[in-house]
Amino acid sequence: MVKVNCPSCGASVAFQSTFSILAVCEHCNSTLIRHDINVEDIGKMATLQVDGSPLKLGVRGEYKGVTFSVVGRIQLRYDRGIWNEWHLMFSDGRSGWLGEAGGTYAVSFLRQTDVPLPSFESLKTGKKVQVRDQVFWVQNVESARCIAGEGELPFRVAGGYEAPVADLLGDLASFATIDYSEETPLLFIGEYVEFDDLRLSNLREFDSWSNKTSPKVRAFQCVQCGGAVTQRGLLQTTSVVCPSCGAIIDVSDENLKVLSTFEAKTKVRPAIPLGTRGTFSDGEFELIGFMQRFVTVEDVDYHWREYLLFNPYKGFRWLSEYNGHWNYIKSTLHRPSVLGNGEMRYKGKHFRHFQSATAKVDYVIGEFFWRVRQGESCLVSDFVDPPRMFSVENTEGDLSYSVGEYMEPANIAGAFKLTTPLPPRIGIGASQPSPLEKTATKVGELTLAFLAIALAIQLATLAFSQNKLVYEKELVYKPADAEKSRVTEVFELSGRASNVMVRTRANVTNAWIYLSMALINDDTGTAYDFGREIGYYFGTDGDGAWSEGSQSDSVILPHVPAGHYYLRVEPDGTVPASYLVQVYRDVPRWWMFLVTVGLIVIFPAVVLWMKRSFEFRRWSESDHPMGKLINSGEEEEE
Amino acid sequence: MIRAFLVFGTLVLGSFLYGTYTGAGFVQYEEIKDVPKSIRNNPGVYRSVYSRVPHK
């Protein structure tokens, strides 16, 4: 660190970073340029505009494991408000930049490139640009104006200079900025980062946020109607809508210029009052703005409501509500990958295209970080991966991305501690998670477990069943016999009480034989009485050869205890025949296994049907009702 | 729902195991107690329940 005395006021001015050549004296605001052995006072630096940035000189933080401190700032005004570029001095000696506006943070470093950069005039939004082996898409091209600087900076800065800049967005969160304010354009490459990931400390404190006191508002009179207007966004918002007359007031203008007047046919009352604070997964936010938008599909207007939330450190979030379904939404600068066929990937998640439509604003109250306009419209495309929703808004070629997550109404009410009821839920929300999603997974797992157990039982049955031929005899039937009944020798059925299969075969052709049989326990006198018919016919007719029936038959008697048995057989028929009788013990069967499998899969089948029915209802609200396929933007019948 | 499926599946598997072990089935038969021993010597004295089943 080098310390010098300010030539103007004599105060000590420090150059902490070796990269810094300019420092602004914090006492007299003189701009000092460092030369080899002395400093040059080149005049007073313009005054910084008071803004709502949570950063200040001296803030410390961490980026990719390397700590840094904020040593300088350039404040720029661009079309949508104020943007700060904070000069970072890293502990490993590097110099970097932390861009910050409205809760968006981006770390970048000056990079050299051998390849000439594209001219400022050649850049158009959406154009693909390759710099240093990285592909970027032009996100924004505009001329910013430097308001002022403070602290120490690595190049000369003066208030009022024009800075034509192009912001490029790469894959994931990477970005590049080309600054055309120098003769040779400067290339900065970096990435967008989350506030929490920077682990910032020694931040600027805001009353009512740092001290957890009640929300603080700035109140003023509407320059159009004189009504009371409040501003809660701590200088991070750009326009405020007068609740009395609908005047859209530019609060970044010191004269509070009225941009336009919003003429709403009907007033819409937000379900959550402005000024209410709610606690969400990523912190506490205050509701500062409300708008209703609509799309028109087949001459029918579909309205939904959006609530703008604000935290001075983390920026802005949205809550959207349609038919009682809520999404908690955050803008993102992670560029998604378009996969085609109506799908895109964002942070490893696949999203399916749900709906695209031109949305128009038809009611606003509160304040916003851009200059809202009556009837402003944009093309909105929603992609879903429940409970997440990814949205792309295209406003005259300017693309903005946001990612939302479905919130249960009860959680919304809990976050804001609401006592009044929220709008009732109607139908299925686009990103509403299926209540059967987890159930279906568990039912699937249980089904597999049940089927595995059933298969194990069946395999064990096959392996351990006796399946044993215990008796076999061939008998003869003659219709002329006085006594046709026969009894067999006694045979033994062993083991536990299980089944007995009686298999019969008779040499009947174009005839039948009926066998009245009784399996009789010789020990107990219990008889199992049953009858079977064997009939076999064949011949030819006009259609050719035919046959019917069979010369064999089998029957299984269940649950027959062990013991000594014999068979009594009483045949009946019109022709003589010989017939074979076979008795098997403990025969394994498949039908019970198949019935078991059938019963088990009924349950998951019902769950799957219910799940599909849920998805059917969800997608019936989309551009792609189920039963149709997405193909290059055209739909075809399945 | 998971609990219901757990109970249902357990009952089905239990029935399957019981049926497999005992050789349960649905064949039509009659169980007759205390048939006389004399059938072995004179099978014609027994009158089968199914002997008069009408057939072709």
XYZ file of C-alpha atoms in Angstrom:
694
model
C 0.000 0.000 0.000
C 1.230 3.476 -0.919
C 0.057 6.537 1.003
C 0.269 10.035 -0.389
C -0.889 13.412 0.784
C -3.650 15.050 -1.177
C -2.122 18.087 -2.957
C -5.393 19.911 -2.469
C -6.267 19.363 1.202
C -3.267 17.497 2.602
C -5.278 14.538 3.774
C -3.714 11.116 3.527
C -4.837 9.152 0.456
C -4.011 5.447 0.163
C -3.303 3.422 -2.992
C -3.937 -0.089 -1.697
C -3.818 -1.875 -5.044
C -0.748 -1.847 -7.253
C -3.145 -1.706 -10.218
C -4.644 1.593 -9.084
C -3.511 4.752 -10.829
C -6.414 6.968 -9.722
C -7.712 7.753 -6.281
C -10.398 10.147 -5.138
C -9.646 12.009 -1.931
C -12.475 11.217 0.422
C -12.081 14.573 2.177
C -12.027 17.101 -0.672
C -13.137 14.878 -3.584
C -10.005 15.706 -5.591
C -9.084 13.210 -8.295
C -5.463 12.175 -7.877
C -3.429 10.434 -10.568
C -0.438 8.460 -9.377
C 2.842 8.924 -11.258
C 6.179 7.311 -10.445
C 7.097 9.525 -7.511
C 4.291 12.029 -7.111
C 0.572 12.465 -7.573
C -1.261 14.836 -9.856
C -4.507 16.549 -8.928
C -6.644 16.644 -12.066
C -9.623 18.333 -10.454
C -12.685 17.548 -8.460
C -14.512 14.322 -9.094
C -18.225 14.668 -9.796
C -20.558 13.810 -6.953
C -21.867 10.280 -6.738
C -25.619 9.936 -6.939
C -27.159 8.598 -3.780
C -28.297 5.109 -4.585
C -29.520 2.003 -2.803
C -26.411 -0.089 -3.266
C -25.655 -2.303 -0.257
C -21.919 -2.111 -1.036
C -19.429 0.553 -0.008
C -15.676 1.017 0.061
C -14.125 -1.354 2.568
C -16.556 -4.187 2.014
C -14.805 -7.547 2.172
C -15.827 -10.735 0.511
C -14.719 -13.972 -1.086
C -14.766 -15.263 -4.640
C -13.746 -18.827 -5.451
C -11.861 -19.131 -2.187
C -9.886 -15.895 -2.589
C -10.744 -12.974 -0.356
C -11.064 -9.464 -1.691
C -11.799 -5.988 -0.513
C -13.648 -3.218 -2.320
C -11.265 -0.297 -2.972
C -13.042 1.795 -5.589
C -16.197 2.352 -7.582
C -17.395 3.709 -10.880
C -21.049 4.703 -10.878
C -22.752 4.491 -14.259
C -26.194 5.463 -15.437
C -27.778 3.386 -18.110
C -31.261 3.249 -19.540
C -32.753 1.184 -16.726
C -31.119 2.898 -13.764
C -27.786 3.000 -11.985
C -25.086 0.373 -12.279
C -22.027 0.247 -10.027
C -18.708 -1.279 -10.949
C -16.809 -1.905 -7.734
C -13.029 -2.230 -8.016
C -11.817 -5.302 -6.122
C -8.374 -5.928 -4.716
C -7.857 -9.671 -4.238
C -5.595 -11.134 -1.585
C -3.628 -12.937 -4.296
C -2.747 -9.580 -5.899
C -5.299 -9.648 -8.711
C -7.501 -6.735 -9.608
C -11.113 -7.420 -10.490
C -14.571 -5.905 -10.734
C -17.853 -6.547 -9.014
C -20.737 -5.260 -11.074
C -23.842 -4.594 -9.014
C -27.340 -3.302 -9.651
C -30.685 -4.185 -8.162
C -29.440 -7.278 -6.372
C -27.572 -8.646 -9.400
C -23.884 -9.322 -8.841
C -21.198 -10.181 -11.385
C -17.461 -10.683 -10.889
C -15.208 -10.025 -13.872
C -11.581 -9.533 -14.787
C -9.900 -7.550 -17.521
C -8.712 -9.954 -20.238
C -6.362 -9.447 -23.137
C -7.245 -10.840 -26.524
C -5.161 -11.145 -29.679
C -8.211 -11.288 -31.896
C -9.831 -7.933 -32.691
C -13.141 -7.471 -30.898
C -16.276 -6.801 -32.960
C -17.143 -3.150 -33.481
C -19.787 -1.591 -31.274
C -21.985 -0.850 -34.281
C -21.942 -4.476 -35.447
C -23.402 -5.821 -32.221
C -27.111 -6.542 -32.061
C -29.092 -8.217 -29.285
C -29.045 -11.984 -29.673
C -25.988 -12.017 -31.968
C -23.498 -14.830 -31.379
C -19.969 -13.650 -30.614
C -16.826 -15.690 -29.991
C -14.139 -14.202 -27.768
C -11.156 -16.056 -26.331
C -12.523 -19.480 -27.340
C -15.799 -18.798 -25.564
C -19.156 -18.356 -27.237
C -21.388 -15.527 -26.037
C -24.670 -14.035 -27.118
C -25.195 -10.281 -27.083
C -27.631 -9.494 -24.309
C -27.622 -5.743 -24.297
C -25.945 -2.924 -26.246
C -26.164 0.627 -24.983
C -24.258 3.741 -24.053
C -23.907 4.211 -20.343
C -22.798 7.490 -18.844
C -20.306 7.666 -16.015
C -21.769 9.588 -13.090
C -18.698 9.621 -10.874
C -16.046 7.505 -9.209
C -14.707 7.025 -5.699
C -11.852 5.261 -4.005
C -9.034 4.004 -6.184
C -9.309 2.850 -9.757
C -6.952 1.288 -12.326
C -7.648 3.883 -15.028
C -8.669 7.498 -15.419
C -12.349 8.176 -14.769
C -14.274 11.413 -14.898
C -17.931 12.135 -14.456
C -19.945 12.538 -17.614
C -17.940 10.439 -20.035
C -19.847 8.169 -22.403
C -19.222 4.457 -22.049
C -20.613 2.465 -24.951
C -20.810 -1.070 -23.566
C -22.022 -4.431 -24.791
C -23.081 -7.101 -22.333
C -22.639 -10.658 -23.563
C -24.124 -13.756 -21.960
C -22.418 -17.129 -22.256
C -23.275 -20.611 -21.164
C -24.270 -21.147 -17.564
C -23.595 -17.892 -15.704
C -20.632 -16.687 -17.712
C -20.719 -13.212 -19.161
C -18.485 -10.704 -20.873
C -18.573 -6.957 -21.151
C -16.872 -5.038 -23.929
C -16.206 -1.435 -22.962
C -15.812 0.761 -26.029
C -14.999 3.962 -24.099
C -11.246 3.552 -24.738
C -9.563 3.706 -28.111
C -8.896 -0.007 -27.839
C -12.007 -1.760 -26.498
C -11.579 -3.392 -23.111
C -12.763 -6.958 -22.618
C -13.975 -8.114 -19.223
C -14.930 -11.755 -18.717
C -16.550 -13.170 -15.607
C -19.679 -14.711 -14.230
C -22.844 -13.804 -12.414
C -22.764 -14.759 -8.756
C -25.236 -15.025 -5.911
C -25.128 -12.535 -3.078
C -24.767 -15.259 -0.463
C -21.887 -16.906 -2.353
C -19.776 -13.737 -2.062
C -19.816 -13.879 1.765
C -19.776 -10.115 1.944
C -19.113 -8.350 5.221
C -18.928 -4.763 6.432
C -21.891 -3.974 4.176
C -23.806 -0.740 4.168
C -26.555 -0.784 6.753
C -30.130 0.136 6.004
C -32.515 1.240 8.700
C -35.369 -1.174 9.176
C -33.412 -3.983 7.493
C -30.264 -4.175 9.544
C -32.106 -3.402 12.770
C -35.193 -5.497 12.038
C -37.419 -2.559 12.773
C -40.637 -1.867 10.926
C -40.409 -1.167 7.179
C -39.221 2.337 6.384
C -40.851 4.265 3.577
C -40.199 7.520 1.776
C -43.433 9.459 1.423
C -44.088 12.263 -1.037
C -46.976 13.929 -2.781
C -47.976 12.922 -6.268
C -47.002 15.767 -8.582
C -50.117 15.087 -10.619
C -52.906 14.740 -8.066
C -51.265 15.618 -4.765
C -52.141 12.239 -3.286
C -49.803 10.461 -0.893
C -47.249 8.192 -2.542
C -44.823 5.941 -0.700
C -41.520 4.485 -1.853
C -40.134 1.411 -0.126
C -37.413 0.285 -2.530
C -34.547 2.291 -0.941
C -33.536 4.016 -4.177
C -33.294 0.758 -6.058
C -36.625 1.287 -7.757
C -37.195 3.512 -10.752
C -40.910 4.111 -11.002
C -43.738 4.400 -8.502
C -47.416 4.322 -9.366
C -49.633 6.784 -7.531
C -52.432 4.779 -5.925
C -54.850 7.698 -6.314
C -54.537 8.767 -9.929
C -52.399 6.038 -11.504
C -49.574 8.428 -12.426
C -46.352 6.549 -13.109
C -43.704 8.681 -11.412
C -40.011 8.433 -12.277
C -38.407 8.418 -8.823
C -34.911 8.388 -10.309
C -35.694 11.904 -11.535
C -35.226 14.531 -8.843
C -38.300 16.404 -10.073
C -40.391 13.230 -9.853
C -41.417 13.438 -13.474
C -44.697 11.769 -14.401
C -43.943 9.293 -17.171
C -47.555 8.475 -17.977
C -50.841 7.814 -16.283
C -52.163 4.341 -15.874
C -55.835 4.249 -16.659
C -57.250 1.045 -15.283
C -60.846 0.114 -15.957
C -61.150 -1.638 -12.636
C -58.998 -1.549 -9.564
C -57.503 -4.845 -8.473
C -56.872 -5.425 -4.817
C -53.715 -7.427 -4.059
C -54.260 -10.503 -1.923
C -51.200 -9.438 0.065
C -50.999 -5.772 1.127
C -48.067 -3.690 -0.130
C -45.458 -3.162 2.554
C -45.894 -6.633 4.029
C -42.687 -8.516 4.683
C -42.395 -12.242 4.157
C -39.693 -14.765 4.924
C -38.653 -17.141 2.172
C -35.963 -19.754 1.703
C -33.420 -17.107 0.673
C -34.276 -14.364 3.114
C -36.780 -11.733 4.088
C -38.415 -9.625 1.387
C -40.864 -6.743 1.398
C -43.772 -6.502 -1.011
C -43.356 -3.220 -2.898
C -45.199 -3.611 -6.197
C -48.196 -5.345 -7.675
C -49.324 -5.774 -11.252
C -51.927 -7.731 -13.103
C -51.101 -9.058 -16.534
C -53.119 -11.000 -19.043
C -52.863 -12.988 -22.209
C -55.588 -13.390 -24.779
C -56.148 -16.856 -26.181
C -58.993 -17.443 -28.633
C -60.580 -14.115 -27.642
C -60.558 -15.015 -23.945
C -58.440 -12.969 -21.510
C -56.574 -14.919 -18.838
C -55.390 -12.704 -15.961
C -52.706 -13.413 -13.426
C -51.136 -11.304 -10.737
C -47.496 -10.596 -9.930
C -46.120 -9.271 -6.658
C -42.692 -7.602 -6.609
C -40.605 -8.318 -3.520
C -37.526 -6.407 -2.433
C -34.528 -6.888 -0.188
C -31.808 -4.200 -0.320
C -29.034 -6.801 -0.310
C -30.534 -9.546 -2.428
C -32.527 -7.489 -4.870
C -35.882 -8.425 -6.277
C -38.089 -11.508 -6.342
C -41.538 -12.117 -7.723
C -44.578 -13.968 -6.554
C -47.007 -14.857 -9.292
C -50.543 -16.027 -8.675
C -52.926 -17.573 -11.169
C -56.132 -19.318 -10.115
C -54.805 -19.574 -6.574
C -51.511 -21.199 -7.659
C -48.371 -19.396 -6.501
C -44.797 -19.352 -7.792
C -41.797 -17.773 -6.091
C -39.702 -16.366 -8.909
C -36.190 -15.078 -9.228
C -34.561 -13.495 -12.249
C -31.568 -15.408 -13.486
C -28.702 -14.615 -15.788
C -27.809 -18.261 -16.240
C -28.408 -18.762 -19.914
C -30.382 -21.972 -20.501
C -29.447 -24.524 -23.158
C -32.097 -24.974 -25.811
C -32.457 -28.674 -26.499
C -35.047 -28.434 -29.253
C -38.338 -30.285 -29.429
C -39.771 -27.836 -26.933
C -37.268 -28.600 -24.194
C -34.517 -26.660 -22.529
C -31.967 -27.350 -19.828
C -31.215 -25.022 -16.941
C -28.733 -25.937 -14.199
C -28.972 -29.619 -15.137
C -32.785 -29.713 -15.115
C -34.877 -30.403 -18.181
C -37.853 -28.120 -18.721
C -40.698 -28.795 -21.176
C -42.338 -25.975 -23.041
C -45.722 -25.229 -21.516
C -47.063 -22.087 -23.076
C -46.107 -19.014 -25.069
C -48.258 -15.926 -25.305
C -48.030 -12.171 -25.488
C -48.633 -10.772 -22.018
C -49.899 -7.269 -21.401
C -50.027 -5.245 -18.209
C -53.510 -4.083 -17.290
C -53.097 -2.914 -13.693
C -50.191 -1.750 -11.522
C -49.714 -0.243 -8.102
C -46.607 0.224 -5.980
C -43.105 0.604 -7.353
C -40.863 -1.136 -9.838
C -37.228 -1.255 -10.818
C -38.019 -0.304 -14.389
C -40.195 2.360 -15.929
C -43.530 0.631 -16.247
C -45.713 1.662 -19.154
C -49.417 1.434 -19.748
C -50.120 -1.604 -21.913
C -46.485 -2.709 -22.059
C -46.297 -6.171 -23.540
C -43.810 -8.945 -24.014
C -43.747 -12.469 -25.360
C -43.679 -14.856 -22.409
C -42.654 -18.485 -22.826
C -43.017 -20.797 -19.868
C -41.197 -24.100 -19.468
C -41.978 -26.447 -16.598
C -40.256 -29.110 -14.590
C -42.589 -29.273 -11.579
C -42.246 -27.754 -9.075
C -39.966 -25.469 -11.088
C -40.904 -23.140 -13.896
C -38.510 -21.397 -16.239
C -39.759 -18.319 -18.072
C -38.327 -16.382 -20.968
C -39.612 -12.876 -21.545
C -38.853 -11.286 -24.872
C -39.395 -7.530 -24.862
C -38.552 -6.178 -28.280
C -35.632 -8.579 -28.620
C -34.368 -8.069 -25.070
C -34.455 -11.505 -23.439
C -34.793 -11.954 -19.709
C -34.914 -15.237 -17.845
C -36.495 -16.171 -14.559
C -36.880 -19.364 -12.633
C -39.709 -20.004 -10.214
C -40.758 -22.636 -7.779
C -44.313 -23.590 -6.897
C -45.393 -22.610 -3.403
C -48.363 -23.993 -1.563
C -50.844 -21.231 -0.628
C -50.462 -22.224 3.014
C -46.723 -21.539 2.767
C -47.393 -18.136 1.203
C -49.784 -17.307 4.039
C -47.204 -18.551 6.551
C -44.356 -16.559 4.971
C -46.319 -13.304 5.278
C -48.196 -14.292 8.448
C -51.450 -13.509 6.664
C -54.723 -13.713 8.496
C -56.948 -13.127 5.480
C -57.609 -16.036 3.127
C -55.780 -16.261 -0.201
C -57.651 -16.903 -3.460
C -58.896 -20.508 -3.635
C -57.034 -22.900 -5.897
C -58.756 -23.754 -9.154
C -57.574 -26.566 -11.402
C -53.950 -27.643 -11.667
C -51.085 -25.138 -11.701
C -48.533 -25.300 -14.515
C -45.703 -26.042 -12.096
C -47.775 -27.638 -9.351
C -45.998 -30.791 -8.220
C -48.105 -33.872 -8.576
C -49.176 -35.061 -5.118
C -48.713 -38.582 -6.475
C -45.109 -38.040 -7.572
C -43.550 -39.307 -4.351
C -46.350 -41.780 -3.780
C -45.839 -43.236 -7.248
C -42.136 -43.671 -6.588
C -42.768 -45.419 -3.281
C -45.547 -47.550 -4.744
C -43.172 -48.505 -7.559
C -40.503 -49.528 -5.078
C -43.015 -51.502 -3.004
C -44.387 -53.167 -6.135
C -40.925 -54.347 -7.108
C -40.381 -55.634 -3.575
C -43.719 -57.482 -3.558
C -43.066 -59.000 -6.980
C -39.616 -60.104 -5.877
C -41.103 -61.790 -2.790
C -43.801 -63.478 -4.899
C -41.178 -64.726 -7.336
C -39.035 -66.004 -4.476
C -42.025 -67.903 -3.061
C -42.771 -69.380 -6.474
C -39.161 -70.400 -7.065
C -39.026 -71.970 -3.602
C -42.237 -73.843 -4.394
C -40.765 -75.114 -7.653
C -37.585 -76.148 -5.894
C -39.092 -77.868 -2.873
C -42.376 -79.360 -4.100
C -42.460 -83.180 -4.242
C -44.074 -83.255 -7.706
C -43.988 -87.031 -7.371
C -45.857 -89.755 -9.297
C -47.251 -91.920 -6.509
C -49.570 -94.220 -8.465
C -50.208 -95.236 -12.035
C -52.524 -97.865 -13.513
C -54.212 -98.636 -16.814
C -57.805 -99.823 -16.622
C -60.283 -101.086 -19.166
C -63.899 -100.063 -19.615
C -66.465 -102.237 -21.340
C -70.041 -100.934 -21.554
C -71.332 -104.481 -21.301
C -69.688 -105.146 -17.903
C -72.189 -105.723 -15.119
C -69.998 -103.853 -12.654
C -68.037 -101.050 -14.224
C -66.598 -99.588 -11.009
C -62.978 -100.314 -10.177
C -60.759 -99.631 -7.182
C -57.012 -99.252 -7.299
C -54.358 -100.546 -4.964
C -53.620 -98.461 -1.879
C -50.842 -95.885 -2.328
C -49.273 -93.474 0.090
C -49.486 -89.681 0.006
C -46.697 -88.290 2.150
C -45.653 -84.908 3.476
C -47.780 -81.984 4.595
C -51.409 -81.537 3.566
C -50.983 -80.362 -0.018
C -52.463 -80.964 -3.435
C -52.946 -84.152 -5.434
C -53.123 -84.180 -9.200
C -55.095 -86.956 -10.892
C -54.180 -87.226 -14.544
C -56.234 -89.441 -16.883
C -55.749 -90.494 -20.468
C -58.237 -92.538 -22.555
C -57.934 -93.849 -26.112
C -61.325 -92.499 -27.185
C -61.795 -91.312 -30.752
C -65.000 -89.590 -31.794
C -66.365 -90.763 -28.483
C -66.337 -89.852 -24.801
C -65.812 -91.471 -21.483
C -66.939 -90.027 -18.179
C -65.024 -91.001 -15.057
C -66.706 -90.620 -11.675
C -63.781 -90.782 -9.265
C -63.300 -90.787 -5.545
C -59.930 -90.472 -3.819
C -60.573 -92.372 -0.611
C -58.459 -92.272 2.522
C -58.166 -95.899 3.586
C -57.253 -94.857 7.132
C -60.028 -92.365 7.877
C -62.751 -93.164 5.360
C -62.775 -89.623 3.944
C -63.526 -89.520 0.221
C -62.808 -86.703 -2.254
C -65.470 -87.189 -4.879
C -65.187 -85.659 -8.334
C -65.994 -86.399 -11.983
C -64.096 -85.782 -15.232
C -64.986 -86.299 -18.849
C -62.628 -87.151 -21.650
C -63.894 -86.678 -25.175
C -62.061 -86.423 -28.447
C -63.623 -85.844 -31.870
C -62.156 -85.143 -35.275
C -63.143 -85.162 -38.915
C -63.315 -83.051 -42.024
C -65.897 -80.675 -43.427
C -66.047 -77.986 -46.043
C -63.437 -75.953 -44.147
C -61.028 -78.891 -43.951
C -59.882 -81.049 -41.038
C -61.110 -80.277 -37.549
C -60.713 -81.719 -34.067
C -62.278 -81.056 -30.711
C -61.508 -82.072 -27.153
C -58.601 -84.127 -25.916
C -57.728 -87.658 -24.954
C -56.256 -86.563 -21.653
C -57.309 -84.575 -18.608
C -55.954 -83.579 -15.232
C -57.469 -82.274 -12.049
C -55.872 -81.002 -8.851
C -57.468 -81.712 -5.493
C -56.361 -79.143 -2.919
C -55.219 -79.634 0.617
C -55.229 -83.427 0.874
C -53.713 -84.683 4.156
C -51.031 -87.376 4.152
C -52.216 -90.970 4.452
C -52.985 -94.198 2.604
C -55.384 -93.721 -0.292
C -56.963 -95.571 -3.146
C -59.035 -94.448 -6.087
C -62.491 -95.658 -6.921
C -63.257 -95.098 -10.613
C -66.681 -95.550 -12.155
C -66.516 -95.058 -15.910
C -69.441 -94.385 -18.206
C -69.481 -94.216 -21.959
C -70.873 -95.634 -25.171
C -67.772 -97.389 -26.468
C -65.150 -99.645 -24.858
C -61.946 -97.854 -23.913
C -58.793 -98.329 -21.933
C -57.777 -95.474 -19.681
C -54.674 -94.607 -17.724
C -54.896 -93.121 -14.252
C -51.878 -91.326 -12.727
C -51.715 -89.744 -9.271
C -49.132 -87.025 -8.476
C -48.457 -85.554 -5.051
C -47.594 -81.906 -4.234
C -47.540 -80.461 -7.731
C -46.287 -76.847 -8.123
C -48.601 -74.533 -10.071
C -48.245 -71.160 -11.766
C -51.777 -69.826 -11.631
C -51.544 -68.650 -8.048
C -48.337 -66.821 -8.815
C -49.933 -65.150 -11.832
C -53.025 -64.160 -9.845
C -50.762 -62.737 -7.118
C -48.793 -60.706 -9.666
C -52.044 -59.494 -11.175
C -53.396 -58.363 -7.823
C -50.154 -56.638 -6.851
C -49.910 -54.617 -10.068
C -53.498 -53.368 -9.779
C -52.462 -50.842 -7.136
C -49.566 -49.227 -9.042
C -51.694 -49.264 -12.176
C -54.336 -47.202 -10.380
C -51.692 -44.809 -9.003
C -50.162 -44.406 -12.466
C -53.585 -43.733 -13.922
C -54.265 -41.073 -11.278
C -50.829 -39.538 -11.885
C -51.408 -39.439 -15.618
C -54.839 -37.969 -15.061
C -53.212 -35.176 -12.997
C -50.707 -34.491 -15.780
C -53.504 -34.595 -18.331
C -55.315 -31.833 -16.453
C -52.092 -29.828 -16.049
C -51.199 -29.978 -19.742
C -54.772 -29.308 -20.883
C -54.046 -25.677 -19.924
C -50.892 -25.591 -22.057
C -50.026 -25.238 -25.720
C -49.429 -28.985 -25.734
C -52.435 -30.887 -24.381
C -51.552 -34.496 -23.685
C -52.154 -36.801 -26.590
C -50.246 -34.502 -28.909
C -46.539 -34.465 -29.657
C -44.301 -31.432 -29.884
C -42.441 -31.418 -33.152
C -40.527 -28.368 -34.297
C -43.183 -26.097 -32.952
C -45.930 -27.882 -34.901
C -48.264 -30.276 -33.204
C -49.203 -33.572 -34.701
C -51.808 -36.046 -33.687
C -50.257 -38.972 -31.904
C -52.040 -44.658 0.334
C -48.637 -46.228 0.890
C -49.876 -47.830 4.097
C -52.926 -49.201 2.313
C -50.733 -50.698 -0.401
C -48.422 -52.142 2.219
C -51.364 -53.850 3.935
C -52.896 -54.956 0.625
C -49.616 -56.335 -0.694
C -48.892 -58.160 2.539
C -52.347 -59.773 2.489
C -51.945 -60.840 -1.146
C -48.498 -62.278 -0.532
C -49.697 -63.969 2.660
C -52.588 -65.553 0.796
C -50.238 -66.666 -1.958
C -47.845 -68.203 0.525
C -50.671 -69.960 2.404
C -52.296 -71.178 -0.798
C -49.025 -72.449 -2.183
C -48.123 -74.235 1.028
C -51.491 -75.915 1.480
C -52.140 -76.552 -2.205
C -55.350 -74.507 -2.272
C -57.422 -74.600 -5.434
C -60.852 -74.085 -6.927
C -61.658 -77.483 -8.403
C -65.227 -78.701 -7.867
C -65.277 -81.738 -5.586
C -67.151 -83.107 -2.604
C -65.600 -84.261 0.619
C -67.504 -87.215 2.079
C -66.766 -88.570 5.518
C -66.836 -92.151 6.754
C -67.274 -94.063 3.544
C -67.519 -97.825 4.251
C -64.442 -100.030 4.079
C -66.401 -102.493 1.982
C -65.923 -100.343 -1.117
C -62.571 -101.975 -1.700
C -64.241 -105.362 -2.052
C -67.432 -104.121 -3.654
C -66.860 -100.839 -5.464
C -70.423 -100.792 -6.779
C -71.875 -99.968 -3.361
C -70.490 -96.439 -3.467
C -72.623 -93.843 -5.129
C -70.570 -90.987 -6.468
C -71.995 -87.487 -6.212
C -70.863 -86.917 -9.787
C -72.032 -90.172 -11.311
C -75.242 -88.651 -12.521
C -73.777 -85.492 -13.955
C -75.428 -85.084 -17.374
C -72.990 -85.423 -20.243
C -72.974 -86.226 -23.943
